[in-house]
C-alpha positions as a printed NumPy array, in Angstrom:
array([[  0.   ,   0.   ,   0.   ],
       [  1.269,   3.413,  -0.952],
       [  0.617,   6.123,   1.66 ],
       [  0.771,   8.707,  -1.133],
       [ -2.176,   7.018,  -2.881],
       [ -4.684,   5.873,  -0.256],
       [ -7.173,   3.238,  -1.394],
       [ -9.989,   4.439,   0.872],
       [-11.335,   7.918,   1.507],
       [-13.731,   6.971,   4.288],
       [-14.165,   4.086,   6.719],
       [-17.36 ,   3.651,   8.746],
       [-18.285,   1.063,  11.349],
       [-21.928,   0.023,  11.45 ],
       [-22.658,  -2.835,  13.887],
       [-21.125,  -5.935,  12.285],
       [-20.177,  -4.122,   9.085],
       [-17.213,  -2.006,   8.026],
       [-18.092,   0.239,   5.081],
       [-15.135,   1.517,   3.05 ],
       [-15.372,   4.176,   0.354],
       [-12.752,   3.584,  -2.327],
       [-10.605,   6.199,  -4.069],
       [ -9.666,   6.172,  -7.769],
       [ -6.404,   4.448,  -6.759],
       [ -8.467,   1.339,  -5.886],
       [ -9.372,   0.829,  -9.541],
       [ -5.734,   1.112, -10.597],
       [ -4.832,  -2.054,  -8.674],
       [ -5.168,  -5.414, -10.385],
       [ -8.191,  -7.606,  -9.721],
       [ -6.025, -10.105,  -7.824],
       [ -4.448,  -7.397,  -5.666],
       [ -7.866,  -5.908,  -4.822],
       [ -9.259,  -9.338,  -3.946],
       [ -6.268, -10.157,  -1.729],
       [ -6.672,  -6.797,   0.022],
       [-10.333,  -7.541,   0.786],
       [ -9.48 , -11.044,   2.03 ],
       [ -6.773,  -9.693,   4.371],
       [ -9.022,  -6.932,   5.706],
       [-11.832,  -9.451,   6.261],
       [ -9.575, -11.762,   8.253],
       [ -8.391,  -8.832,  10.371],
       [-11.96 ,  -7.602,  10.952],
       [-13.146, -11.12 ,  11.835],
       [-10.332, -11.458,  14.4  ],
       [-11.169,  -8.061,  15.917],
       [-14.946,  -8.571,  15.873],
       [-16.389,  -9.163,  19.355],
       [-18.254, -12.335,  18.341],
       [-15.128, -13.915,  16.788],
       [-17.379, -15.354,  14.074],
       [-16.112, -14.628,  10.586],
       [-19.575, -15.109,   9.096],
       [-20.948, -12.19 ,  11.129],
       [-18.17 ,  -9.663,  10.418],
       [-18.805,  -8.045,   7.017],
       [-17.012,  -5.624,   4.719],
       [-18.681,  -3.396,   2.138],
       [-16.629,  -1.515,  -0.436],
       [-18.322,   1.327,  -2.265],
       [-17.183,   3.833,  -4.843],
       [-17.593,   7.579,  -4.332],
       [-21.099,   7.375,  -5.873],
       [-22.187,   4.713,  -3.379],
       [-22.096,   1.809,  -5.838],
       [-20.948,  -1.531,  -4.458],
       [-17.492,  -2.516,  -5.779],
       [-16.595,  -5.337,  -3.389],
       [-17.068,  -6.814,   0.023],
       [-17.799, -10.051,   1.794],
       [-20.818, -12.295,   2.205],
       [-21.662, -15.716,   3.57 ],
       [-22.415, -17.152,   0.127],
       [-19.75 , -15.423,  -1.983],
       [-16.931, -14.998,   0.516],
       [-14.648, -12.091,  -0.366],
       [-15.331, -10.522,  -3.761],
       [-14.45 ,  -7.473,  -5.838],
       [-15.855,  -6.148,  -9.054],
       [-13.972,  -7.218, -12.178],
       [-13.216,  -4.509, -14.708]])
């Protein structure tokens, strides 16, 4: 991660969910790199979550317009939008 080009402009915590707003730098990363980033963040959030249950801790990634560009779910696991 490059501190000169942050990937997220805003991070919100809402109950069991962390909502991250992506910057344009997010789209410049490869699909694989974005997916690995989401997987790592999900593992960290699941470890930090009070319930210690990965299936409860969720991530939502949104672009600056509010459109969903990635996240986690019980059925899909970690995912990111392909270009």
